[in-house]
Short mmCIF file of C-alpha atoms in Angstrom, two decimals:
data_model
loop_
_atom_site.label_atom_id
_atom_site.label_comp_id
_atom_site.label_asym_id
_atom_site.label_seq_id
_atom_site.Cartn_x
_atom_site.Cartn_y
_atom_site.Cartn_z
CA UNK A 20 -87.69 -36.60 -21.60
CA UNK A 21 -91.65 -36.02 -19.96
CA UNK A 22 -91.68 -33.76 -17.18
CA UNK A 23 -92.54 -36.30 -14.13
CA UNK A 24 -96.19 -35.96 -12.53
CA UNK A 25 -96.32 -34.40 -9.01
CA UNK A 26 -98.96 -34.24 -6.43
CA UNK A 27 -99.14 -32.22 -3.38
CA UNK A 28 -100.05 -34.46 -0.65
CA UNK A 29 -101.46 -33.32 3.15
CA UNK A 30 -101.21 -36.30 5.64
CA UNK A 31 -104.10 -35.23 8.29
CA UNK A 32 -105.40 -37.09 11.23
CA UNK A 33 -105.75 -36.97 15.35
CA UNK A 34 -102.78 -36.76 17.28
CA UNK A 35 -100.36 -40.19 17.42
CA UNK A 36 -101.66 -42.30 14.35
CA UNK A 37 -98.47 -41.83 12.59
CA UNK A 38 -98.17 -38.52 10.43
CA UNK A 39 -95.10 -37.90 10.69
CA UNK A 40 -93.80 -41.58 10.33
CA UNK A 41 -95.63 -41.59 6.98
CA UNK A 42 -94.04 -38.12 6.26
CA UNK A 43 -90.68 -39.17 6.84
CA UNK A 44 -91.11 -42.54 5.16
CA UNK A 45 -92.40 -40.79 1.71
CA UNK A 46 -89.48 -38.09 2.08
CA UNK A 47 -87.15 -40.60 2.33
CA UNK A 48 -85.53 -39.45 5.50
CA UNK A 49 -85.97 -38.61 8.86
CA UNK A 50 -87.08 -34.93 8.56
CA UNK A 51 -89.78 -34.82 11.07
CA UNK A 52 -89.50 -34.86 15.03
CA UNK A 53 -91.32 -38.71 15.86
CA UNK A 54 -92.07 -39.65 19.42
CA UNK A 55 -94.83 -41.34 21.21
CA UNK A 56 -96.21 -38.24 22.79
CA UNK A 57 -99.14 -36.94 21.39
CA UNK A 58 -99.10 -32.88 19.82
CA UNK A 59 -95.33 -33.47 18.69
CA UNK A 60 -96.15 -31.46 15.30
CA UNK A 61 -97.29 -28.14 15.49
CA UNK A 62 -96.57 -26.41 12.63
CA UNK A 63 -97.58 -28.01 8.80
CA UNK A 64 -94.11 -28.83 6.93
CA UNK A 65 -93.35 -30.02 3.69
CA UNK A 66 -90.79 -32.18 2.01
CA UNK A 67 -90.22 -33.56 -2.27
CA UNK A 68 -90.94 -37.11 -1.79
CA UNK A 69 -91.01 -40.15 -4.42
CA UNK A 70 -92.99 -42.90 -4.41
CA UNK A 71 -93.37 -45.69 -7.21
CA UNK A 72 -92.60 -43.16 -10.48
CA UNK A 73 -95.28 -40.19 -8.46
CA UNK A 74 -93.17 -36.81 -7.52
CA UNK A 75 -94.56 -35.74 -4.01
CA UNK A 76 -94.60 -32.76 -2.39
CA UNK A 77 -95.77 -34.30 1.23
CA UNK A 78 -96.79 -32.32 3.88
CA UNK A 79 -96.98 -32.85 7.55
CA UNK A 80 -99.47 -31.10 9.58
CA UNK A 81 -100.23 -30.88 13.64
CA UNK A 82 -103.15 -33.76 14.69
CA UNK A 83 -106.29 -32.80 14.26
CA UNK A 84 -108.00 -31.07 17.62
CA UNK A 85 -111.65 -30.06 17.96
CA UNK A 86 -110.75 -26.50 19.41
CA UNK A 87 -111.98 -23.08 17.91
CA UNK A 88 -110.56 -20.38 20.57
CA UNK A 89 -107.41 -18.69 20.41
CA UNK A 90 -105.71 -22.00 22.50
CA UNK A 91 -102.28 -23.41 21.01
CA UNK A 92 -104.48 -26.35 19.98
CA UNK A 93 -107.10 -24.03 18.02
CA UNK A 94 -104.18 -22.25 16.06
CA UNK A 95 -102.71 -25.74 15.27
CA UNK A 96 -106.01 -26.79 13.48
CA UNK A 97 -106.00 -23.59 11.53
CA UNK A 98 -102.48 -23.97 10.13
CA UNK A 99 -103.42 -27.47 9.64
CA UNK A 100 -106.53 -26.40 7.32
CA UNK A 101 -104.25 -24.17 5.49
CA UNK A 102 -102.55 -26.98 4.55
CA UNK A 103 -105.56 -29.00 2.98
CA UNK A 104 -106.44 -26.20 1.13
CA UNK A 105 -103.45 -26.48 -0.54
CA UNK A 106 -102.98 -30.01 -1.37
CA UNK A 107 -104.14 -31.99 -4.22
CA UNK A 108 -105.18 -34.74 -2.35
CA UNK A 109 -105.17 -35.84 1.69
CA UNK A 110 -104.27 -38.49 3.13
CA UNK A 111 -106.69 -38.88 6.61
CA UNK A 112 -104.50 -41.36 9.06
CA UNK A 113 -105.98 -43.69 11.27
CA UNK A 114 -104.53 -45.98 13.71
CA UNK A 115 -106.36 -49.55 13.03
CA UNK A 116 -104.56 -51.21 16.20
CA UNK A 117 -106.54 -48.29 18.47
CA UNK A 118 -109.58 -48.79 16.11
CA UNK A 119 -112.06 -45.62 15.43
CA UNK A 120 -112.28 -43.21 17.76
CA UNK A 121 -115.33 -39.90 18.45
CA UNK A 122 -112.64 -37.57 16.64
CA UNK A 123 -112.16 -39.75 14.00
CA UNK A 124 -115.83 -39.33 13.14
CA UNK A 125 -115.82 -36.07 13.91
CA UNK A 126 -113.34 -35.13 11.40
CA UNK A 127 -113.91 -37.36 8.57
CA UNK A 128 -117.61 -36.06 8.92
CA UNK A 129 -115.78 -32.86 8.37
CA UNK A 130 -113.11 -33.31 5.47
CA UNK A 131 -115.88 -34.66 3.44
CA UNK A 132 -117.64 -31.34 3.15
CA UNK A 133 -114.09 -30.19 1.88
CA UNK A 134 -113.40 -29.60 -1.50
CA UNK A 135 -109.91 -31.31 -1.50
CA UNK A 136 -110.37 -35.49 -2.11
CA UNK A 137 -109.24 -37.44 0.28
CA UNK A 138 -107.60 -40.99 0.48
CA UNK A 139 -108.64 -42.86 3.90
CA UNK A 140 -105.09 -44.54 5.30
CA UNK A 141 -105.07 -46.99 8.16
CA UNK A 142 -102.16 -47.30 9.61
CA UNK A 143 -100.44 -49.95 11.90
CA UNK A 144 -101.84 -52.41 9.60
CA UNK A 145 -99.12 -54.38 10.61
CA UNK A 146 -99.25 -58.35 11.50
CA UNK A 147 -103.12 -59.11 12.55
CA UNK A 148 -103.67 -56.27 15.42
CA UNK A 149 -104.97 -53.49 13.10
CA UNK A 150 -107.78 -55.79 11.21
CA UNK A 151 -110.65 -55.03 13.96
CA UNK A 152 -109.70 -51.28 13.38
CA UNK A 153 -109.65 -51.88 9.50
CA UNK A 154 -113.00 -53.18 9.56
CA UNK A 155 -114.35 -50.32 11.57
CA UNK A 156 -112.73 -47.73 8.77
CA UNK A 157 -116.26 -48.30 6.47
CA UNK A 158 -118.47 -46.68 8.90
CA UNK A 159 -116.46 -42.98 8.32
CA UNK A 160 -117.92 -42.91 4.45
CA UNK A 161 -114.56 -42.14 2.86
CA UNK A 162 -114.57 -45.23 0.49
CA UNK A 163 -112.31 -47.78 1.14
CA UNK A 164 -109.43 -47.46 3.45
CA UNK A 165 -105.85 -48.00 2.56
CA UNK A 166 -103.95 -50.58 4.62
CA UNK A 167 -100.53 -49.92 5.20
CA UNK A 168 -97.59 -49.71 8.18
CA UNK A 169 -95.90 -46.45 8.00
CA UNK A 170 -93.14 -47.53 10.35
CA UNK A 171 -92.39 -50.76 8.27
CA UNK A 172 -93.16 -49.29 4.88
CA UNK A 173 -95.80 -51.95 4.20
CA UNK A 174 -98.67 -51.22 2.01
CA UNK A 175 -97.11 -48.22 0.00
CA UNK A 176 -98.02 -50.38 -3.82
CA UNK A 177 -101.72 -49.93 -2.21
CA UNK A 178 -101.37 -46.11 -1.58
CA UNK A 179 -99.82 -45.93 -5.43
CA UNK A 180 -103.14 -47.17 -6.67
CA UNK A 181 -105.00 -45.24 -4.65
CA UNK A 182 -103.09 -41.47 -5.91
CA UNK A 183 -103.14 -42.50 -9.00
CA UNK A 184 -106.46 -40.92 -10.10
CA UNK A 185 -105.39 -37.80 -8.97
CA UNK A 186 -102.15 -37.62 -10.72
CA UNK A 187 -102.36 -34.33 -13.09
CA UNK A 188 -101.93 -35.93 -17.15
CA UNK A 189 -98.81 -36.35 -18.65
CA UNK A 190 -96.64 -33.18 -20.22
CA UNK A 191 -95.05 -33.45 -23.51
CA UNK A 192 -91.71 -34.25 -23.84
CA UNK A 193 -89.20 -30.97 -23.92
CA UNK A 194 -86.23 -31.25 -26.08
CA UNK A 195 -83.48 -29.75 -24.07
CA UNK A 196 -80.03 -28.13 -26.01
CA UNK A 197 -76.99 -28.83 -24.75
CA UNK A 198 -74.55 -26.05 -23.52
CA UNK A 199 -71.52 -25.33 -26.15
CA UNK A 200 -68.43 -25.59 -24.10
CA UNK A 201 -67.61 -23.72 -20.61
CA UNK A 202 -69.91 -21.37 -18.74
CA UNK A 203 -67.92 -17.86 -18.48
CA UNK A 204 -68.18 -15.92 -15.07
CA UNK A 205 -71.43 -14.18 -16.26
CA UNK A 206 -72.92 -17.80 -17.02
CA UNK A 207 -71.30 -19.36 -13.59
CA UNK A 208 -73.33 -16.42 -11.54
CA UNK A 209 -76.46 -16.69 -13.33
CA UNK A 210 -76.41 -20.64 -12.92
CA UNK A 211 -75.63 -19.91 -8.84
CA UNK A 212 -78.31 -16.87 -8.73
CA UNK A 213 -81.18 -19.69 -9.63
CA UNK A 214 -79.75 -22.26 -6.70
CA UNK A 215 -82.15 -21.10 -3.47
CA UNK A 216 -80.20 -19.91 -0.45
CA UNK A 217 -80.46 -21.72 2.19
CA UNK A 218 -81.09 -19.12 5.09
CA UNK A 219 -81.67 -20.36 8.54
CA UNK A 220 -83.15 -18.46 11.41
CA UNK A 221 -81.82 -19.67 14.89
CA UNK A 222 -81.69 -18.06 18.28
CA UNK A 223 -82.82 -18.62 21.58
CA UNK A 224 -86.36 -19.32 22.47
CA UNK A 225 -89.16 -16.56 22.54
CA UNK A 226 -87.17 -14.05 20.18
CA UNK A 227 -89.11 -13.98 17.70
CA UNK A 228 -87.95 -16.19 14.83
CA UNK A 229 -91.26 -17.86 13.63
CA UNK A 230 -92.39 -14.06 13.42
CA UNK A 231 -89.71 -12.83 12.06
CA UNK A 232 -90.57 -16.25 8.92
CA UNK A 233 -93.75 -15.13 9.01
CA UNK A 234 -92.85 -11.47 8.61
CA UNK A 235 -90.68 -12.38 5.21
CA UNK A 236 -93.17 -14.40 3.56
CA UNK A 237 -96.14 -12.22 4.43
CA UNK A 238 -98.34 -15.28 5.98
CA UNK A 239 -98.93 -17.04 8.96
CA UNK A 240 -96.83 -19.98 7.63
CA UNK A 241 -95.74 -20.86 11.52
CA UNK A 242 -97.80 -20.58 14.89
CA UNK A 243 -96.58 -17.63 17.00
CA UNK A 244 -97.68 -16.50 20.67
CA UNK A 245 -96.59 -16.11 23.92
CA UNK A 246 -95.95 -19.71 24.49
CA UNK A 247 -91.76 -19.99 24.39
CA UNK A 248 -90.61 -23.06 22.85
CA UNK A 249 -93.43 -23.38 20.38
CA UNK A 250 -91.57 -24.79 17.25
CA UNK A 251 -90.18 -28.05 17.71
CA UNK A 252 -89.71 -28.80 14.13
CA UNK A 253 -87.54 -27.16 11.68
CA UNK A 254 -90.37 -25.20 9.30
CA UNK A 255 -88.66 -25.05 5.71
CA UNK A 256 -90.72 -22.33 3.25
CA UNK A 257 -89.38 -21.94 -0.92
CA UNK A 258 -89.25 -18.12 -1.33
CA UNK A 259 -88.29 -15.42 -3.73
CA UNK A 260 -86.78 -12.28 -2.87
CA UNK A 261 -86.05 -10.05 -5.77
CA UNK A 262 -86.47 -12.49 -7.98
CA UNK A 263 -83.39 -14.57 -6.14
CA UNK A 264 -85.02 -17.91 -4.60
CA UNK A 265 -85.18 -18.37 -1.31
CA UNK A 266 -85.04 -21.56 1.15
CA UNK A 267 -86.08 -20.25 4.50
CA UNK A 268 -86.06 -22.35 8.09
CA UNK A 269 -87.14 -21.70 11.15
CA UNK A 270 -85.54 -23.79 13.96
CA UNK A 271 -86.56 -24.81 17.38
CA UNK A 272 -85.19 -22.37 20.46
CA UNK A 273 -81.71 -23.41 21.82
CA UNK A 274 -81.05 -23.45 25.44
CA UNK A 275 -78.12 -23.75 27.50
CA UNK A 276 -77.30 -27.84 27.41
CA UNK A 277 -77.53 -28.03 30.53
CA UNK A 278 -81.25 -26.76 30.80
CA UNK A 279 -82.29 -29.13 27.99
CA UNK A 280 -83.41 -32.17 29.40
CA UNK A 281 -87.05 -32.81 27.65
CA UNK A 282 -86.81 -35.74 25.33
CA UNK A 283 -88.62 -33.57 22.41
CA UNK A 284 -86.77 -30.42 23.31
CA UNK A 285 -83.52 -32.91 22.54
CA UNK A 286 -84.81 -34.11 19.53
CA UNK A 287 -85.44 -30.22 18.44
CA UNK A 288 -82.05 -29.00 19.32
CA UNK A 289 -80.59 -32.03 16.83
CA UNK A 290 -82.77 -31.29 14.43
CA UNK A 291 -81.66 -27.22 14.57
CA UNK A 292 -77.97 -28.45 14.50
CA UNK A 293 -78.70 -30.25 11.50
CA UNK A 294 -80.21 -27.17 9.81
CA UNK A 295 -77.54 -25.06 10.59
CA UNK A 296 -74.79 -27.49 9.06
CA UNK A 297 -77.51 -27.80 5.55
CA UNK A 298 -77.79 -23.56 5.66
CA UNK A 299 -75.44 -21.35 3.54
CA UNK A 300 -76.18 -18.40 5.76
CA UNK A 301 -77.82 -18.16 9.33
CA UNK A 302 -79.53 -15.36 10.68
CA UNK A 303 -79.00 -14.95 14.87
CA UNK A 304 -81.91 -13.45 16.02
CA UNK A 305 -81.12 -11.33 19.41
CA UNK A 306 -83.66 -9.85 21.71
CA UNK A 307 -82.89 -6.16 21.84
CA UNK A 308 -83.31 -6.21 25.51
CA UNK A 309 -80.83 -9.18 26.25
CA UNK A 310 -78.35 -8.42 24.06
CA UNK A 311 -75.83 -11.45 23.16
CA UNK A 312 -76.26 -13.54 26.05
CA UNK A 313 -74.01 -16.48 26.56
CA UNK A 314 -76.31 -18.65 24.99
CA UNK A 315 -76.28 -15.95 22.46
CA UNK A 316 -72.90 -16.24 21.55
CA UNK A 317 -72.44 -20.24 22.10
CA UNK A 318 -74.35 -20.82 19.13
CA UNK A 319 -72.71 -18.13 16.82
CA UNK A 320 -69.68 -20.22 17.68
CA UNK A 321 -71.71 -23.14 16.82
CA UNK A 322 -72.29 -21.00 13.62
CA UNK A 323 -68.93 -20.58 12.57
CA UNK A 324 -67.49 -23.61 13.42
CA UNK A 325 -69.74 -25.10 10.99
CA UNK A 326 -68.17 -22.98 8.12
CA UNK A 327 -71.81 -20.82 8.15
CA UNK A 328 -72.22 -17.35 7.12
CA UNK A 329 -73.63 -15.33 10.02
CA UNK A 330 -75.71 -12.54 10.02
CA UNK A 331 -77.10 -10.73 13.57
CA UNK A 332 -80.34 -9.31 13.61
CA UNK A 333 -81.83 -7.68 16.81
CA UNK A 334 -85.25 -7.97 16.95
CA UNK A 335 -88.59 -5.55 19.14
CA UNK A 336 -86.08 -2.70 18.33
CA UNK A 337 -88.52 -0.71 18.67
CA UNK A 338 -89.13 -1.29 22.01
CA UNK A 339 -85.82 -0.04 23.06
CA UNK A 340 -85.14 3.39 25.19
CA UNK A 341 -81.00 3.64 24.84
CA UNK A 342 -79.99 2.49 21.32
CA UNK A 343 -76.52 4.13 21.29
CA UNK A 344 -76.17 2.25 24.26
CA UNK A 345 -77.32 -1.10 23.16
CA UNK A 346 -75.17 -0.69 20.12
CA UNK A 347 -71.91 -0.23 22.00
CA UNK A 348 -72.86 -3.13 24.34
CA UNK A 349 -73.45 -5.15 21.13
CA UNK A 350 -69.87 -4.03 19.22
CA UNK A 351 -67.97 -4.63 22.56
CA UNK A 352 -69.01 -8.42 22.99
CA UNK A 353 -68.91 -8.77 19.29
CA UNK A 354 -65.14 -7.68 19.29
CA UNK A 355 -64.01 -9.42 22.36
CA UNK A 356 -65.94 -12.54 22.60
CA UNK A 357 -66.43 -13.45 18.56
CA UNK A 358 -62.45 -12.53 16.76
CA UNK A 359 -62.16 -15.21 14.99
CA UNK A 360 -64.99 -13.20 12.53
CA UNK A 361 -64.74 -9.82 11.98
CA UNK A 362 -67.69 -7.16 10.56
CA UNK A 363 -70.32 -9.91 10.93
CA UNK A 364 -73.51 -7.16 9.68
CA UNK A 365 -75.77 -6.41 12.68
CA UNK A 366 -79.17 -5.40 12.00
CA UNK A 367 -81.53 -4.22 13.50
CA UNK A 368 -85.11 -5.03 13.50
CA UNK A 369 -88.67 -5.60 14.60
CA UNK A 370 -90.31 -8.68 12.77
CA UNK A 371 -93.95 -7.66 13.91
CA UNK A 372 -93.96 -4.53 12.61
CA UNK A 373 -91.84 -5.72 8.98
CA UNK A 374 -89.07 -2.79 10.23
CA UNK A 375 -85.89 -3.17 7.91
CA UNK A 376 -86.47 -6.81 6.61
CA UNK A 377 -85.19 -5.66 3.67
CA UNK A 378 -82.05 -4.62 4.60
CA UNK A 379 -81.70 -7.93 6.65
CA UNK A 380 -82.14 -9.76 3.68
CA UNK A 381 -79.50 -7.77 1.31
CA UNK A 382 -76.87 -8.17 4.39
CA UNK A 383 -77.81 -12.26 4.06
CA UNK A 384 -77.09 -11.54 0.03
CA UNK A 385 -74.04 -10.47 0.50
CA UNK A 386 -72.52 -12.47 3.22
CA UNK A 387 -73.77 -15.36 0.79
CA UNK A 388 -71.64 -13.30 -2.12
CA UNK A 389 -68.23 -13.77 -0.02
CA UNK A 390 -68.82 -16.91 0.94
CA UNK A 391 -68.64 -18.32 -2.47
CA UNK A 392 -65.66 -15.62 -3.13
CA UNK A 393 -63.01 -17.36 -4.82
CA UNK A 394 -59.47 -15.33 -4.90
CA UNK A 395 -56.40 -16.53 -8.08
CA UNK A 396 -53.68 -17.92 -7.04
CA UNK A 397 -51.43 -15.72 -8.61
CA UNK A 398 -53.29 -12.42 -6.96
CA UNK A 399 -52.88 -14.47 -3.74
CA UNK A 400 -49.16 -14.91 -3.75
CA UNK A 401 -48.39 -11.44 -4.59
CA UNK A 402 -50.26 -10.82 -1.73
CA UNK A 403 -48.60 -13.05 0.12
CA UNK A 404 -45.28 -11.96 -0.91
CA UNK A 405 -45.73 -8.28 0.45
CA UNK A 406 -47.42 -9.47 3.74
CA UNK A 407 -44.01 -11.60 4.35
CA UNK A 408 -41.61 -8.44 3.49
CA UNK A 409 -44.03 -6.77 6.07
CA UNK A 410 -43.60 -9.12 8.57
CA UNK A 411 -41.08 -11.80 7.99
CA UNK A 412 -41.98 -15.55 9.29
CA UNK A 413 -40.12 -15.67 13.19
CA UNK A 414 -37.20 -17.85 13.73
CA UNK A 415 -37.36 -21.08 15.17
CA UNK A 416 -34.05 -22.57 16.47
CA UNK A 417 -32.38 -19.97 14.69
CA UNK A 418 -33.50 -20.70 11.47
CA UNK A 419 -36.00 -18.68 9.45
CA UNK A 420 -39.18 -20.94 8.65
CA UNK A 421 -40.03 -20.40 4.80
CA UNK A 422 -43.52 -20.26 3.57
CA UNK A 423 -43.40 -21.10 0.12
CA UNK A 424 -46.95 -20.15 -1.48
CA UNK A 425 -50.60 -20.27 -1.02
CA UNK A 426 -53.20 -20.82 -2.75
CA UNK A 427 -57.30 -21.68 -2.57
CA UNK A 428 -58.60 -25.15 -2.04
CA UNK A 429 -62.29 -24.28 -2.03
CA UNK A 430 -65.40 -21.58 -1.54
CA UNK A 431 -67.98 -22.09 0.73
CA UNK A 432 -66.41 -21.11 3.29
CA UNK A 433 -63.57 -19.35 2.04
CA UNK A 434 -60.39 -21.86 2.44
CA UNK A 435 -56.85 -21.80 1.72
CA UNK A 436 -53.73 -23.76 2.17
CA UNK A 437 -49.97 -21.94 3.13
CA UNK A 438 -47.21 -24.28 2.35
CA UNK A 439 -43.99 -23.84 4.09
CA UNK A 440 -40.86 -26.34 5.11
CA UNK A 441 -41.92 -26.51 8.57
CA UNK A 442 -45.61 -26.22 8.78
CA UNK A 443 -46.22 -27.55 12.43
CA UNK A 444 -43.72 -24.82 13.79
CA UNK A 445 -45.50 -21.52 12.50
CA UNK A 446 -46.93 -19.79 15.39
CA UNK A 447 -50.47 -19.21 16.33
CA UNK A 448 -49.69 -15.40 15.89
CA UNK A 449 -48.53 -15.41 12.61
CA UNK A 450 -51.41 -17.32 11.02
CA UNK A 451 -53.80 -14.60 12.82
CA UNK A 452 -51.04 -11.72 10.87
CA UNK A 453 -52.03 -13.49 7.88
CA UNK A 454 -55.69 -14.50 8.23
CA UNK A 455 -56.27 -10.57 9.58
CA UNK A 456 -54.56 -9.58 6.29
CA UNK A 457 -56.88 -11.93 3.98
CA UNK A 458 -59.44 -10.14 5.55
CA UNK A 459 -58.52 -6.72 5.07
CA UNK A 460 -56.91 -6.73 2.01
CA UNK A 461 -59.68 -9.03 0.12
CA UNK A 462 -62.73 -7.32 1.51
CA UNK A 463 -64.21 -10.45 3.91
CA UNK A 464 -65.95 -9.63 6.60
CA UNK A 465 -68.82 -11.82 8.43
CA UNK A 466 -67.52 -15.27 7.15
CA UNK A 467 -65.51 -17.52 8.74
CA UNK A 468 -61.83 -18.65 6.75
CA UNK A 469 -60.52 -21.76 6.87
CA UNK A 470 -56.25 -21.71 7.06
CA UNK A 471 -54.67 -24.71 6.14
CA UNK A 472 -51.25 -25.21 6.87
CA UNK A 473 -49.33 -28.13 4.45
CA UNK A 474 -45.40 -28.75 3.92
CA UNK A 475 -44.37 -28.10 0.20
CA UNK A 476 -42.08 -27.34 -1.83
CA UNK A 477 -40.73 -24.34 -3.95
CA UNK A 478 -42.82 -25.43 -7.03
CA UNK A 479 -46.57 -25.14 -6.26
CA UNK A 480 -47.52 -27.35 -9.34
CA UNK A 481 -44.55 -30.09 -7.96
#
């Protein structure tokens, strides 16, 4: 079968023409933050899109400002022109309905000194409001402007034409042998060592995630500064770390609820919630002078719940005076506030000055590892067999409740089913016995087990 063409596509313009409309409507789903208030992207994402037969890779990018100081606005443009450089081809928005504006002029007069082509898109073409403004397109010298409506996906067999020329030429079919029979385990862990993992960053606003992305990748892939709340969409980067791909996110900040009543800031902690239920392992990122704040630990729990991997890393830890002390502070909440999850691997950091990132990243490795841990049934029964001669099941009206076996229903996370006559009557405090002893006995720490409870029978194959 050919190998399908793909172009990397940049969708520029002002602020509020419709980026990330367009962006979303190529990727096929709502990836990027859209609201009516102008500056809403800051940082440049991308996303695989589709359109017509063409494989996109589309990227978003911040509106286009005329600002060349050190201003939030000024490092927007910059990441922005990062992000042309990059692309095959750009696609400069335009709202017809507003018609053209100074800083359209401005800019077009500018990307046409660029060496990457660009494709001149008017959108809200919709109905007969945006043909004044389509008109008007001519005078930017860009050749002839593509009418389309983002928001009701009109137009898009127009914006086919227009990427065709730029679609790289066909590759010669690859004949591609089929695999003979099973993988075996060393085949099974190769195949999952080429899947990327999907490692999120989350923690509370001004902590130093986007630095700590930056830090890993070795570029200013997302705008950093003083400014808190500064990322409002989640920034997704492809990776490789030791030759193991990489998918890495960086998420919005995440308040308490109740201090979260900006519509964007809403829209940012939905969109963070939705990264951390897509991650295989998120990274917590502390700051080593408020250690595990209740904020801190609400989202861990947030973490877990969602059947994540966790991983802690305290960032500036350079900046602090007692670290023994911080430490012990750290271990104590752990242990009393967080035991449903034992050992989750603390680390600690400082993302500006690339301090330990390496051993942040093996921790993330491994918590990955015992998340996909998969334990035989028969191994787990003997198991099971010696924790109940241990401790035998309590009695309940006199009677002694009988577990009959266990076994593993799935990985990712880590989840297993005890079947016993009376299910609904085991007590909270024996599960824990048991759960404490998978733990212990099974080496894992820092993921979060799911315990099923199901009435069965004597036979577990009845």
């Amino acid at each position: 079968m050919a190998s399908p063409r793909r172009l990397t596509v940049a969708i520029i313009g002002r602020p509020n023409v419709g980026k990330s409309t367009l962006f979303n409507r190529l990727a096929g789903k709502k990836l990027a933050i859209v609201d009516d208030t102008p500056g809403v992207t800051r940082d440049w994402r991308s996303a695989d899109g589709y359109l017509a037969g063409i494989e996109l890779t589309v990227v978003d990018t911040a509106g286009l400002e005329e600002a060349f100081d050190d201003s939030l606005e000024a490092r927007m443009r910059r990441q922005t022109e990062r992000a042309i450089e990059r692309a095959d081809v750009g696609l400069f928005i335009v709202d017809a309905r507003a018609g053209i504006t100074p800083l359209d002029r401005h800019f077009a007069a500018w990307l046409r000194k660029g060496k990457t082509p660009i494709i001149l898109v008017a959108n809200k073409c919709e109905g007969n409001a945006g043909k004044p403004g389509l008109m008007e397109c001519y005078e930017l010298g860009l050749g002839d402007p593509v009418p389309l409506s983002a928001e009701h996906g009109e137009g898009m067999a127009d914006l086919v034409d227009a990427l065709t020329p730029y679609l790289p030429p066909d590759e010669p079919e690859e004949e591609v042998e089929e695999a003979e029979g099973p993988l075996d385990d060393e085949a099974a862990e190769a195949r999952d060592n080429a899947k990327p993992l999907q490692l999120a960053i989350v923690g509370r606003p001004n902590v130093g995630k986007s630095t700590l992305l930056n830090s890993l990748l070795g570029e200013e892939r997302v705008l950093t500064g003083p400014e808190a709340g500064m990322t409002r969409d989640a920034i997704a980067a492809e990776w490789t770390w030791r030759d193991r791909p990489v998918k890495l996110v960086d998420t919005a900040g995440l308040r308490r609820r109740a201090r979260v009543e900006d519509k964007l800031e809403k829209l940012a902690v939905a969109d963070t919630l939705r990264v951390v239920r897509m991650a295989h392992v998120v990274v917590l990122v502390l700051d080593a002078d408020a250690i595990l704040d209740k904020q801190d630990l609400t989202i861990a729990r947030q973490v877990i719940e969602e059947g994540r991997g966790l991983v802690i890393a305290v960032n500036k830890w350079d900046a602090v005076a007692n670290r023994a002390e911080a430490l012990q502070q750290l271990s104590d909440r752990l242990e009393t506030s967080l035991p449903q999850v034992r050992g989750i691997p603390t680390i600690t950091i400082s993302a500006l000055k690339q301090q330990k990132l390496d051993v942040l990243l093996d921790a993330a490795f491994e918590v990955y590892r015992l998340w996909n841990r998969r334990i035989p049934t028969a191994q787990l029964n003997r198991w099971l067999q010696g924790m109940l001669e241990s401790h035998p099941p309590p009695l309940v009206d006199g009677r002694r409740l009988k577990i009959r076996y266990m076994t593993q229903v799935k990985a990712r996370p880590p989840t297993f089913a005890l079947f016993s006559s009376r299910p609904v009557e085991i007590p909270e405090h024996y599960t824990r016995y048991l759960i404490n002893g998978l733990r212990e006995t099974f080496k894992l720490p820092a993921v979060p087990l799911r315990f099923l409870l199901r009435k069965g029978s004597d036979n577990p194959f009845d």
